[in-house]
Every structure is written in structure tokens, then in C-alpha cells.
Short mmCIF file of C-alpha atoms and ligand atoms in Angstrom, two decimals:
data_model
loop_
_atom_site.label_atom_id
_atom_site.label_comp_id
_atom_site.label_asym_id
_atom_site.label_seq_id
_atom_site.Cartn_x
_atom_site.Cartn_y
_atom_site.Cartn_z
CA UNK B 225 30.78 -6.57 14.05
CA UNK B 226 27.44 -7.87 13.25
CA UNK B 227 26.08 -11.43 14.72
CA UNK B 228 25.76 -14.58 12.97
CA UNK B 229 22.19 -15.24 12.09
CA UNK B 230 20.95 -18.76 10.86
CA UNK B 231 18.13 -19.59 12.41
CA UNK B 232 15.09 -16.93 12.07
CA UNK B 233 11.47 -16.61 14.18
CA UNK B 234 9.09 -15.06 12.48
CA UNK B 235 5.91 -14.32 14.90
CA UNK B 236 2.70 -13.97 12.86
CA UNK B 237 1.77 -15.74 9.81
CA UNK B 238 -0.19 -13.12 8.20
CA UNK B 239 0.33 -11.04 5.27
CA UNK B 240 3.32 -9.75 6.49
CA UNK B 241 4.29 -12.47 8.86
CA UNK B 242 4.09 -14.65 5.29
CA UNK B 243 6.00 -11.90 3.25
CA UNK B 244 9.05 -12.00 5.85
CA UNK B 245 9.08 -15.68 6.70
CA UNK B 246 9.82 -16.47 2.53
CA UNK B 247 11.88 -13.42 1.82
CA UNK B 248 14.05 -15.91 5.06
CA UNK B 249 13.37 -19.04 3.38
CA UNK B 250 14.65 -18.19 0.35
CA UNK B 251 18.28 -16.70 1.55
CA UNK B 252 18.64 -19.59 2.66
CA UNK B 253 17.84 -19.69 6.43
CA UNK B 254 15.71 -21.62 8.84
CA UNK B 255 12.56 -20.37 9.85
CA UNK B 256 10.02 -20.88 13.15
CA UNK B 257 6.50 -19.31 11.96
CA UNK B 258 4.69 -18.62 15.03
CA UNK B 259 1.08 -17.65 15.01
CA UNK B 260 -2.23 -18.03 17.73
CA UNK B 261 -4.13 -20.88 15.51
CA UNK B 262 -2.58 -24.22 13.50
CA UNK B 263 -5.41 -22.34 10.67
CA UNK B 264 -3.44 -19.12 10.19
CA UNK B 265 -0.05 -20.80 10.32
CA UNK B 266 -1.53 -23.81 7.38
CA UNK B 267 -3.08 -20.72 5.86
CA UNK B 268 0.47 -18.79 6.37
CA UNK B 269 2.39 -21.72 4.50
CA UNK B 270 0.00 -22.33 2.13
CA UNK B 271 0.16 -18.85 0.62
CA UNK B 272 4.05 -18.97 0.99
CA UNK B 273 3.80 -22.59 -1.50
CA UNK B 274 1.28 -20.01 -3.86
CA UNK B 275 3.84 -17.82 -4.06
CA UNK B 276 6.39 -20.11 -4.85
CA UNK B 277 4.69 -22.32 -7.26
CA UNK B 278 4.27 -18.90 -9.45
CA UNK B 279 8.15 -18.54 -9.39
CA UNK B 280 8.42 -22.05 -10.72
CA UNK B 281 5.62 -20.73 -13.11
CA UNK B 282 8.08 -17.75 -14.04
CA UNK B 283 10.91 -20.60 -14.34
CA UNK B 284 12.43 -18.55 -11.40
CA UNK B 285 12.87 -21.76 -9.24
CA UNK B 286 12.37 -25.64 -10.13
CA UNK B 287 9.83 -27.61 -8.01
CA UNK B 288 12.55 -28.88 -6.19
CA UNK B 289 13.89 -26.18 -4.79
CA UNK B 290 10.70 -24.45 -3.85
CA UNK B 291 10.48 -28.25 -1.90
CA UNK B 292 13.92 -27.26 0.03
CA UNK B 293 12.30 -24.08 0.80
CA UNK B 294 9.00 -25.12 1.83
CA UNK B 295 11.51 -27.48 4.32
CA UNK B 296 12.89 -24.36 5.69
CA UNK B 297 9.53 -23.88 7.33
CA UNK B 298 8.40 -25.04 10.72
CA UNK B 299 5.20 -23.73 11.29
CA UNK B 300 3.67 -23.65 15.16
CA UNK B 301 1.68 -22.31 17.92
CA UNK B 302 4.10 -21.63 20.66
CA UNK B 303 7.76 -20.71 21.59
CA UNK B 304 8.55 -24.65 22.56
CA UNK B 305 12.25 -25.54 20.70
CA UNK B 306 13.28 -22.13 19.35
CA UNK B 307 16.63 -22.44 21.98
CA UNK B 308 18.63 -21.97 18.69
CA UNK B 309 17.07 -19.45 17.51
CA UNK B 310 19.65 -16.36 16.51
CA UNK B 311 16.73 -13.55 15.33
CA UNK B 312 12.78 -12.77 15.85
CA UNK B 313 11.07 -11.11 13.97
CA UNK B 314 7.56 -10.14 15.44
CA UNK B 315 5.17 -9.32 12.32
CA UNK B 316 1.65 -9.79 15.16
CA UNK B 317 -1.00 -7.93 14.96
CA UNK B 318 -0.20 -3.57 15.14
CA UNK B 319 -2.16 -3.44 19.27
CA UNK B 320 0.54 -2.41 21.99
CA UNK B 321 -0.35 -4.73 24.67
CA UNK B 322 0.21 -7.95 22.26
CA UNK B 323 3.82 -6.90 20.69
CA UNK B 324 4.69 -6.24 24.72
CA UNK B 325 3.23 -10.04 26.14
CA UNK B 326 5.26 -11.25 22.86
CA UNK B 327 8.77 -9.49 23.27
CA UNK B 328 8.55 -10.39 27.50
CA UNK B 329 7.30 -13.78 26.96
CA UNK B 330 10.26 -14.47 23.94
CA UNK B 331 13.04 -12.61 26.14
CA UNK B 332 12.08 -15.45 29.08
CA UNK B 333 12.69 -17.73 26.48
CA UNK B 334 15.24 -17.89 23.19
CA UNK B 335 19.04 -17.10 24.01
CA UNK B 336 20.13 -14.17 25.39
CA UNK B 337 22.72 -13.30 22.53
CA UNK B 338 19.48 -13.25 20.24
CA UNK B 339 17.82 -10.25 18.16
CA UNK B 340 14.28 -9.34 18.98
CA UNK B 341 12.75 -7.12 16.44
CA UNK B 342 9.55 -5.72 15.00
CA UNK B 343 7.78 -4.98 12.40
CA UNK B 344 5.65 -2.82 13.87
CA UNK B 345 4.57 0.19 11.60
CA UNK B 346 4.23 2.93 13.86
CA UNK B 347 4.58 1.55 17.90
CA UNK B 348 7.53 2.39 19.84
CA UNK B 349 10.05 0.63 19.46
CA UNK B 350 11.68 1.97 22.49
CA UNK B 351 8.96 1.18 24.86
CA UNK B 352 8.70 -2.59 23.11
CA UNK B 353 11.98 -3.04 24.21
CA UNK B 354 11.36 -2.06 27.91
CA UNK B 355 9.07 -5.03 27.54
CA UNK B 356 12.48 -7.14 27.83
CA UNK B 357 15.88 -7.37 30.16
CA UNK B 358 17.85 -6.97 26.63
CA UNK B 359 16.63 -3.54 26.21
CA UNK B 360 20.07 -3.09 23.91
CA UNK B 361 19.39 -5.99 21.21
CA UNK B 362 15.16 -4.66 19.84
CA UNK B 363 14.64 -2.75 17.02
CA UNK B 364 12.65 -1.96 14.47
CA UNK B 365 13.10 -3.68 11.54
CA UNK B 366 10.22 -2.48 8.98
CA UNK B 367 9.32 -3.67 5.92
CA UNK B 368 7.08 -2.75 3.14
CA UNK B 369 4.44 -4.99 1.47
CA UNK B 370 4.37 -6.79 0.36
CA UNK B 371 7.16 -8.50 1.62
CA UNK B 372 8.74 -10.71 -0.62
CA UNK B 373 8.82 -8.58 -3.22
CA UNK B 374 9.45 -5.26 -1.56
CA UNK B 375 13.22 -3.80 -1.41
CA UNK B 376 13.31 -1.90 1.34
CA UNK B 377 13.70 -2.47 5.47
CA UNK B 378 13.06 0.26 7.36
CA UNK B 379 16.14 -0.55 10.56
CA UNK B 380 14.74 1.51 13.27
CA UNK B 381 17.45 1.66 17.04
CA UNK B 382 15.42 2.02 20.02
CA UNK B 383 16.97 4.21 22.69
CA UNK B 384 18.78 1.71 24.43
CA UNK B 385 19.51 -0.31 21.18
CA UNK B 386 23.05 -0.73 20.61
CA UNK B 387 25.79 -0.12 17.44
CA UNK B 388 25.73 -4.30 16.93
CA UNK B 389 22.05 -5.06 17.05
CA UNK B 390 21.79 -2.21 14.11
CA UNK B 391 24.65 -4.05 12.27
CA UNK B 392 23.66 -7.39 12.53
CA UNK B 393 19.75 -6.04 11.46
CA UNK B 394 21.53 -4.90 8.53
CA UNK B 395 23.37 -7.51 7.35
CA UNK B 396 20.27 -9.37 7.84
CA UNK B 397 18.09 -7.53 5.38
CA UNK B 398 20.94 -7.59 2.97
CA UNK B 399 21.32 -11.40 3.26
CA UNK B 400 17.07 -11.14 2.17
CA UNK B 401 18.00 -9.14 -0.74
CA UNK B 402 16.84 -5.85 1.14
CA UNK B 403 17.87 -2.32 1.15
CA UNK B 404 18.28 -1.18 4.67
CA UNK B 405 18.05 2.14 5.91
CA UNK B 406 18.61 3.21 9.03
CA UNK B 407 16.04 5.60 10.51
CA UNK B 408 15.96 6.64 13.94
CA UNK B 409 12.64 6.37 16.05
CA UNK B 410 9.93 9.00 15.37
CA UNK B 411 6.32 8.97 14.28
CA UNK B 412 6.00 7.42 11.11
CA UNK B 413 9.45 6.44 10.84
CA UNK B 414 10.64 7.93 7.27
CA UNK B 415 8.48 6.79 4.40
CA UNK B 416 4.96 7.45 6.05
CA UNK B 417 6.38 10.27 7.66
CA UNK B 418 7.36 11.47 3.71
CA UNK B 419 4.20 9.75 2.25
CA UNK B 420 1.58 11.50 4.28
CA UNK B 421 1.52 15.42 3.61
CA UNK B 422 2.27 14.46 0.09
CA UNK B 423 -1.13 12.55 -0.06
CA UNK B 424 -3.12 14.99 1.82
CA UNK B 425 -1.79 18.39 0.40
CA UNK B 426 -2.72 16.23 -2.90
CA UNK B 427 -6.61 15.71 -0.87
CA UNK B 428 -6.68 19.36 -0.30
CA UNK B 429 -5.66 20.91 -4.35
CA UNK B 430 -8.73 18.43 -4.75
CA UNK B 431 -11.26 19.46 -2.81
CA UNK B 432 -10.28 22.90 -3.85
CA UNK B 433 -11.11 22.81 -7.77
CA UNK B 434 -7.72 23.24 -8.84
CA UNK B 435 -7.61 20.09 -10.29
CA UNK B 436 -9.42 16.72 -10.56
CA UNK B 437 -8.37 13.12 -9.68
CA UNK B 438 -7.83 12.09 -12.75
CA UNK B 439 -4.90 15.13 -13.69
CA UNK B 440 -3.23 15.01 -10.60
CA UNK B 441 -2.97 11.18 -10.95
CA UNK B 442 -1.87 12.00 -14.21
CA UNK B 443 0.76 14.64 -13.13
CA UNK B 444 2.53 12.65 -9.72
CA UNK B 445 3.26 10.04 -13.05
CA UNK B 446 5.28 12.52 -15.00
CA UNK B 447 7.34 13.38 -12.04
CA UNK B 448 8.54 10.06 -11.26
CA UNK B 449 6.05 8.41 -8.76
CA UNK B 450 4.50 4.90 -9.37
CA UNK B 451 0.76 5.69 -8.73
CA UNK B 452 -0.93 8.92 -8.12
CA UNK B 453 -2.11 9.43 -4.96
CA UNK B 454 -5.79 8.78 -5.01
CA UNK B 455 -4.70 5.50 -6.50
CA UNK B 456 -2.00 4.51 -3.84
CA UNK B 457 -5.07 6.31 -1.34
CA UNK B 458 -7.73 3.41 -2.76
CA UNK B 459 -5.07 0.57 -2.66
CA UNK B 460 -3.94 1.49 1.00
CA UNK B 461 -7.81 1.92 2.68
CA UNK B 462 -8.97 5.77 3.08
CA UNK B 463 -10.00 4.51 6.46
CA UNK B 464 -5.92 3.58 7.13
CA UNK B 465 -4.89 6.98 5.31
CA UNK B 466 -6.85 8.68 7.85
CA UNK B 467 -5.80 6.77 11.50
CA UNK B 468 -2.21 6.98 9.75
CA UNK B 469 -2.58 10.79 9.11
CA UNK B 470 -4.43 11.75 12.68
CA UNK B 471 -1.67 10.14 13.86
CA UNK B 472 0.43 11.64 12.36
CA UNK B 473 -0.69 15.03 13.06
CA UNK B 474 -1.26 14.01 16.98
CA UNK B 475 2.66 13.69 16.76
CA UNK B 476 3.38 16.89 14.68
CA UNK B 477 1.11 19.21 15.05
CA UNK B 478 -0.45 21.18 12.08
CA UNK B 479 1.80 20.13 8.88
CA UNK B 480 0.16 17.20 9.32
CA UNK B 481 -3.51 19.04 9.70
CA UNK B 482 -6.10 16.39 7.88
CA UNK B 483 -8.04 17.06 5.01
CA UNK B 484 -11.28 17.53 5.90
CA UNK B 485 -12.74 15.18 2.69
CA UNK B 486 -10.64 11.96 3.95
CA UNK B 487 -12.71 12.15 7.26
CA UNK B 488 -15.85 12.48 5.27
CA UNK B 489 -15.03 10.20 2.26
CA UNK B 490 -13.97 7.33 5.49
CA UNK B 491 -17.54 8.75 7.06
CA UNK B 492 -19.61 7.95 4.33
CA UNK B 493 -17.88 4.31 2.95
CA UNK B 494 -15.54 5.31 1.09
CA UNK B 495 -12.37 3.56 1.99
CA UNK B 496 -11.13 2.36 -1.68
CA UNK B 497 -10.38 -1.46 -3.32
CA UNK B 498 -12.15 -2.95 -0.52
CA UNK B 499 -15.37 -1.51 -0.17
CA UNK B 500 -15.31 -1.02 -4.33
CA UNK B 501 -14.98 2.31 -3.89
CA UNK B 502 -13.26 5.39 -2.56
CA UNK B 503 -11.76 8.33 -5.02
CA UNK B 504 -11.68 5.78 -7.56
CA UNK B 505 -14.85 3.34 -8.45
CA UNK B 506 -13.26 -0.42 -8.32
CA UNK B 507 -16.18 -2.83 -9.18
CA UNK B 508 -13.47 -5.31 -10.46
CA UNK B 509 -14.45 -5.75 -14.27
CA UNK B 510 -11.53 -6.07 -16.22
CA UNK B 511 -10.15 -4.23 -18.63
CA UNK B 512 -12.58 -0.91 -17.74
CA UNK B 513 -11.76 2.63 -17.67
CA UNK B 514 -10.92 3.54 -13.90
CA UNK B 515 -13.73 5.68 -12.97
CA UNK B 516 -13.98 8.71 -10.24
CA UNK B 517 -16.26 7.57 -7.62
CA UNK B 518 -19.65 9.91 -9.09
CA UNK B 519 -20.92 9.96 -5.35
CA UNK B 520 -17.59 11.63 -4.00
CA UNK B 521 -17.96 14.70 -6.23
CA UNK B 522 -21.03 15.30 -4.31
CA UNK B 523 -19.51 15.03 -0.70
CA UNK B 524 -17.08 17.77 -2.87
CA UNK B 525 -19.46 20.10 -3.12
CA UNK B 526 -21.21 19.64 0.21
CA UNK B 527 -17.67 20.77 1.52
CA UNK B 528 -17.53 24.77 2.16
CA UNK B 529 -14.46 25.67 0.98
CA UNK B 530 -14.71 29.45 1.64
CA UNK B 531 -13.05 31.62 -0.46
CA UNK B 532 -10.78 29.74 -2.66
CA UNK B 533 -6.70 31.28 -3.35
CA UNK B 534 -7.09 32.05 -6.96
CA UNK B 535 -4.01 30.39 -8.08
CA UNK B 536 -3.59 27.69 -10.67
CA UNK B 537 -2.55 23.81 -10.14
CA UNK B 538 0.82 23.47 -9.62
CA UNK B 539 2.28 19.72 -8.62
CA UNK B 540 4.78 21.58 -6.68
CA UNK B 541 2.76 22.36 -4.23
CA UNK B 542 1.33 18.74 -3.71
CA UNK B 543 5.32 17.54 -3.97
CA UNK B 544 6.64 20.21 -1.92
CA UNK B 545 5.08 19.09 1.65
CA UNK B 546 7.26 15.67 1.06
CA UNK B 547 10.27 17.79 0.42
CA UNK B 548 10.56 19.47 3.26
CA UNK B 549 9.41 16.93 5.61
CA UNK B 550 12.34 15.12 4.27
CA UNK B 551 14.54 18.06 5.25
CA UNK B 552 12.77 17.72 9.02
CA UNK B 553 13.91 14.33 9.40
CA UNK B 554 17.12 14.85 8.15
CA UNK B 555 17.35 18.10 10.86
CA UNK B 556 15.81 16.21 13.67
CA UNK B 557 19.18 13.64 12.72
CA UNK B 558 16.78 11.18 12.10
CA UNK B 559 17.74 9.68 8.71
CA UNK B 560 20.96 10.79 6.47
CA UNK B 561 20.78 12.84 3.82
CA UNK B 562 22.08 10.17 1.22
CA UNK B 563 19.64 7.09 2.39
CA UNK B 564 16.10 9.56 1.69
CA UNK B 565 15.96 8.98 -2.27
CA UNK B 566 17.07 5.46 -1.51
CA UNK B 567 14.41 5.10 0.93
CA UNK B 568 11.28 6.48 -0.80
CA UNK B 569 13.35 4.76 -4.48
CA UNK B 570 12.53 1.43 -2.84
CA UNK B 571 10.29 2.14 -0.56
CA UNK B 572 7.41 3.26 -2.36
CA UNK B 573 8.68 3.55 -6.34
CA UNK B 574 9.54 7.30 -6.05
CA UNK B 575 12.40 6.88 -9.47
CA UNK B 576 13.82 10.22 -9.06
CA UNK B 577 14.07 10.69 -5.70
CA UNK B 578 12.40 13.66 -3.68
CA UNK B 579 15.70 15.43 -2.49
CA UNK B 580 15.68 16.32 -6.96
CA UNK B 581 13.36 19.26 -6.39
CA UNK B 582 16.33 20.88 -5.03
CA UNK B 583 18.84 19.72 -8.08
CA UNK B 584 16.23 20.49 -10.90
CA UNK B 585 15.36 23.70 -9.47
CA UNK B 586 17.57 25.30 -6.43
CA UNK B 587 17.28 25.16 -2.99
CA UNK B 588 16.34 28.22 -3.13
CA UNK B 589 13.86 28.19 -5.17
CA UNK B 590 12.29 25.60 -2.82
CA UNK B 591 12.54 27.76 -0.07
CA UNK B 592 10.94 30.44 -1.86
CA UNK B 593 8.32 28.24 -2.83
CA UNK B 594 7.79 27.19 0.37
CA UNK B 595 7.27 30.54 1.27
CA UNK B 596 5.16 31.63 -1.19
CA UNK B 597 2.99 28.03 -0.26
CA UNK B 598 2.87 29.33 3.92
CA UNK B 599 1.78 32.20 3.10
CA UNK B 600 -0.97 30.77 0.93
CA UNK B 601 -2.50 27.46 3.36
CA UNK B 602 -0.31 28.23 6.54
CA UNK B 603 1.73 25.67 8.74
CA UNK B 604 1.18 23.08 5.67
CA UNK B 605 4.01 24.58 4.57
CA UNK B 606 6.25 26.05 6.92
CA UNK B 607 9.79 25.33 5.74
CA UNK B 608 12.03 23.43 7.80
CA UNK B 609 14.52 25.93 9.65
CA UNK B 610 17.74 23.62 8.51
CA UNK B 611 16.02 24.53 4.23
CA UNK B 612 16.77 28.14 5.00
CA UNK B 613 19.88 27.65 6.56
CA UNK B 614 20.94 25.75 3.82
CA UNK B 615 19.79 28.61 1.77
CA UNK B 616 21.27 31.14 3.84
CA UNK B 617 24.75 29.14 3.61
CA UNK B 618 24.87 29.56 0.08
CA UNK B 619 23.74 25.95 -0.72
CA UNK B 620 22.56 25.71 -4.56
CA UNK B 621 21.32 21.94 -4.05
CA UNK B 622 21.50 18.63 -2.62
CA UNK B 623 23.51 16.72 -4.97
CA UNK B 624 25.90 14.23 -3.33
CA UNK B 625 29.17 16.62 -3.91
CA UNK B 626 27.09 19.12 -1.33
CA UNK B 627 26.06 16.33 1.06
CA UNK B 628 29.03 16.37 2.91
CA UNK B 629 28.77 20.44 2.81
CA UNK B 630 25.15 20.13 4.45
CA UNK B 631 26.15 17.80 6.58
CA UNK B 632 28.22 19.59 9.12
CA UNK B 633 25.21 22.28 8.25
CA UNK B 634 23.03 20.08 11.01
CA UNK B 635 25.36 19.94 13.39
N1 LIG N 47 -0.12 -4.82 6.36
C1 LIG N 47 0.96 -4.19 5.79
O1 LIG N 47 0.77 -3.22 4.62
C2 LIG N 47 1.99 -3.64 6.82
C3 LIG N 47 3.13 -3.25 6.17
C4 LIG N 47 4.28 -3.16 7.34
C5 LIG N 47 4.35 -3.10 8.92
N2 LIG N 47 2.65 -3.47 8.75
C6 LIG N 47 2.91 -4.35 10.74
O2 LIG N 47 3.18 -5.61 10.21
C7 LIG N 47 2.39 -6.58 11.51
C8 LIG N 47 1.45 -7.27 10.64
O3 LIG N 47 0.86 -7.03 9.80
P1 LIG N 47 -0.38 -7.85 9.32
O4 LIG N 47 -1.16 -6.60 8.34
O5 LIG N 47 1.34 -9.03 8.80
O6 LIG N 47 -1.79 -8.32 9.65
P2 LIG N 47 -1.88 -9.45 9.34
O7 LIG N 47 -3.47 -9.02 10.52
O8 LIG N 47 -2.31 -9.58 8.06
O9 LIG N 47 -1.49 -10.96 10.78
C9 LIG N 47 -1.15 -10.79 12.08
C10 LIG N 47 -1.11 -11.68 12.40
O10 LIG N 47 -0.76 -12.01 13.97
C11 LIG N 47 -1.10 -12.96 14.43
N3 LIG N 47 -0.88 -12.82 15.64
C12 LIG N 47 -1.79 -11.95 16.02
N4 LIG N 47 -1.44 -12.47 17.88
C13 LIG N 47 -0.17 -12.91 18.02
C14 LIG N 47 0.51 -13.94 18.72
N5 LIG N 47 -0.01 -13.37 20.15
N6 LIG N 47 1.56 -14.19 18.28
C15 LIG N 47 1.86 -15.10 17.23
N7 LIG N 47 0.77 -14.35 16.50
C16 LIG N 47 -0.44 -13.35 16.73
C17 LIG N 47 -2.65 -13.26 13.82
O11 LIG N 47 -3.59 -14.30 14.10
C18 LIG N 47 -2.28 -12.87 12.11
O12 LIG N 47 -2.51 -13.86 11.51
C19 LIG N 47 1.52 -4.53 12.00
O13 LIG N 47 2.57 -4.83 13.35
C20 LIG N 47 1.38 -4.12 10.91
O14 LIG N 47 1.61 -2.61 12.02
C21 LIG N 47 2.16 -3.87 8.08
#
């Protein structure tokens, strides 16, 4: 049974807090938006107003509706008047000491039945929960940027999180118009855990000179991704990509070994859109065709890649690590099989679903390809044991019909 939610507090009025507060207001709930300085609150609320105004221009909202939504958001720089708060969504800095302090303080102030959620990208929900005396009521609620537009919320129960807290977080997510996918706490949760081996492998293929940036990006579009891996990395920021990939490498080991070219790009200050140059140039000239960063070619030449395997570029080499990681996550009980494609669709716009690789080519083909690449490139392609087990058990693909059979295989 889920709890009734009427009043929500959002902690942090930055990029994510603004989008989350807007989603909450649009769901006709009351929002208290909290940040450390009045100027941050004002900036946050001004940005929310701008986002609402753009909906007036598009004919989606009236001036009166916008005033009502804005009236439901109250900004403040303290924890006063939170006695009626039913649910808190924390979207402050990604620093464990900041989050522990916020959770500890809120725990002493808000009513005992209220739920405390964190929008952390990578920190441990179980650890954050231990800063409170309500560990069963602490949960991860991972929105995607921009939070008022992206439909996915990864709902991440920690070690102590209760079923009721999960149910309430799921029902709040749907009130906000989001699709909630429950992902058990693990490094990278689901979407980032699946995206990074794919982006990393695209860099390896590029480093080997098997295909150009444009070719790889275009093949990704043909596969059903909304943008290619190099466009996505430039948008995200190569420094952030490096940090996240190194984090995943430290947690999961060689499967995530970071491509040297990424480190080199960051060392040379090629960070993507924010530094005006990454894999592509970003000179902000409207209507100019995308231009590959010429300096990256020099960096590439400086990398001694040794004897390259004599193979042609095949996009499967780049996308299979995503597929394999999805099976690893399923193998670990992190996610339901049926939720994987939903998460990848709503979280990163992958229209055809990653499990379709098994439907199109057969599960045995996926294993065979992984095995071939494993021989060529090593641990990044070690197939999950569940993939082998399913193939040995005669499972042909991961369509809906096969789901129930596969489920019993993992238990
Ligand atoms: N930006 C993304 O794409 C993205 C996506 C998913 C999750 N996240 C996570 O969301 C959180 C926020 O990210 P962001 O991009 O909005 O950051 P941001 O830097 O834009 O905003 C953070 C805000 O939190 C405020 N803040 C800091 N300490 C605070 C405190 N003690 N109390 C209240 N407010 C405080 C800051 O003043 C700032 O306004 C992080 O944990 C991040 O990892 C970010």
C-alpha cells in the first residue's frame, strides 16, 4: 500500500532540482524548494518560470495556469514549516558528506512517516539511509536531465528500504508523469551502467581506426539510438564520462577498463560542448555542419595501439557490451528483464530496445559474437554466465514469451 502524497520538498534548486520541482508542481502537488542561498532559489524559480512560459508560447498552458503552478512552489533557505511534508527529493551536490548532513538534519525535523529520496547519480542509498533513524523510508529516485521532460525515474531501494516506500515512490513517479523502473542499488544503477560500456567501446573502435567518429555516430542512429556515442559524450562532458567510467571500472573491474583516448582527451582539455571542443568542434555557429575536432586526430596518432586485429568495423562490437551488461544486471537481480528496454527507452531514447539484439539474431548468436570479441579484445567482452546458461538451456531469444522461462533461470 502506498502512502498519500500532497506536500513535497525538493532540496537543491540547481539544474535537477528545478526540473523536479516543476514536475511536482505540474502534478498539482505543493512544493517547497530549498537551497542554501536566496539567490539560488531565485535563479531556480526564474528558470522554472521560463520553462512554464515556453509552454504558454506553445499553447500548452494559459497564463492563469502558470500563475497557479508558480503559486504552488515556495522557495526557502531553511528547514522551517516542513511539518506537513510527506516526501522529500534531495537534489543537492553529489558529495556524500553533503547528502549525509541533509538527511540527518531532515530526519530530525520532518514527520516520522515521511519518505526521504535522493536523486544521487552514484552514491550509496544504503549509506545515506544510515544517516537517519528511518532507514526503511530512504530510497533513490534517479531522474534524468532535463528532469521535467525525461520520462524515466530509476527507483532505487537500498538495503533497508521497505516495500511500502518503494510502492509510494513508484506511485509518486507516476503522478509526476514518469515511468518508474525499480533498480536494486548497484554502481551506475541501470541506465548508466549499460550506456558506459557502449560509449567506451565506441572509443576503442575509434582508437583502432576501424571507423570514423561520423561513421560510428551514424550507425548508432540507424540502430535506433537518438544520437551517436560521440555526440552524447560531447554533450555529457568528457570529464564527467571519464569520472563515471573510472568509477564503474573501480567497482566492476576490467569489463569497464577506460579507453586511453578518453583520458588523453580530458588531459588536453577537450571536454565536449562546455570547452567548445571534444570529439567534435562546438563553435556555436548556427546551421554549420558538425565538424570533427582536428586536434583529436593528432592525439589519436600519439596513441600506440600496437598490432590491430584485422577486422572490419561492425556496430555489434559497440552495442554488444551494452547487451551483455544488461544480462549481468539481470543475472544479479538488479532489474526485471521486462524493465530493461523500458528503462533504456525512457532514460536514453533507445527506441528498439537492447534486448532486440537477441530477437533479431538469436541469443546463441549474441553469445557467439561475445565469445569471438572476447578472444580478440579480452575481458571487456566476457559473456555473463546467465547468457551462457540461457543458450545452453535452449532459450532462443528474450522476447516476452521467453521472459517467464528466463526468470526461472536466474532464481
Ligand atoms: N545533472 C544531471 O544530469 C544529473 C542527472 C541525474 C542526477 N543528478 C544528481 O542530481 C544532484 C544535483 O545535480 P545538479 O546537476 O542539479 O547540480 P547543481 O550543481 O546544478 O545543483 C545543486 C544545487 O544544490 C544546492 N545545494 C548544495 N548544498 C545544499 C544543501 N546543503 N542544501 C540545499 N541545497 C544545496 C546548490 O547550491 C545547487 O543550487 C546530484 O546529486 C547529481 O549527481 C544530476
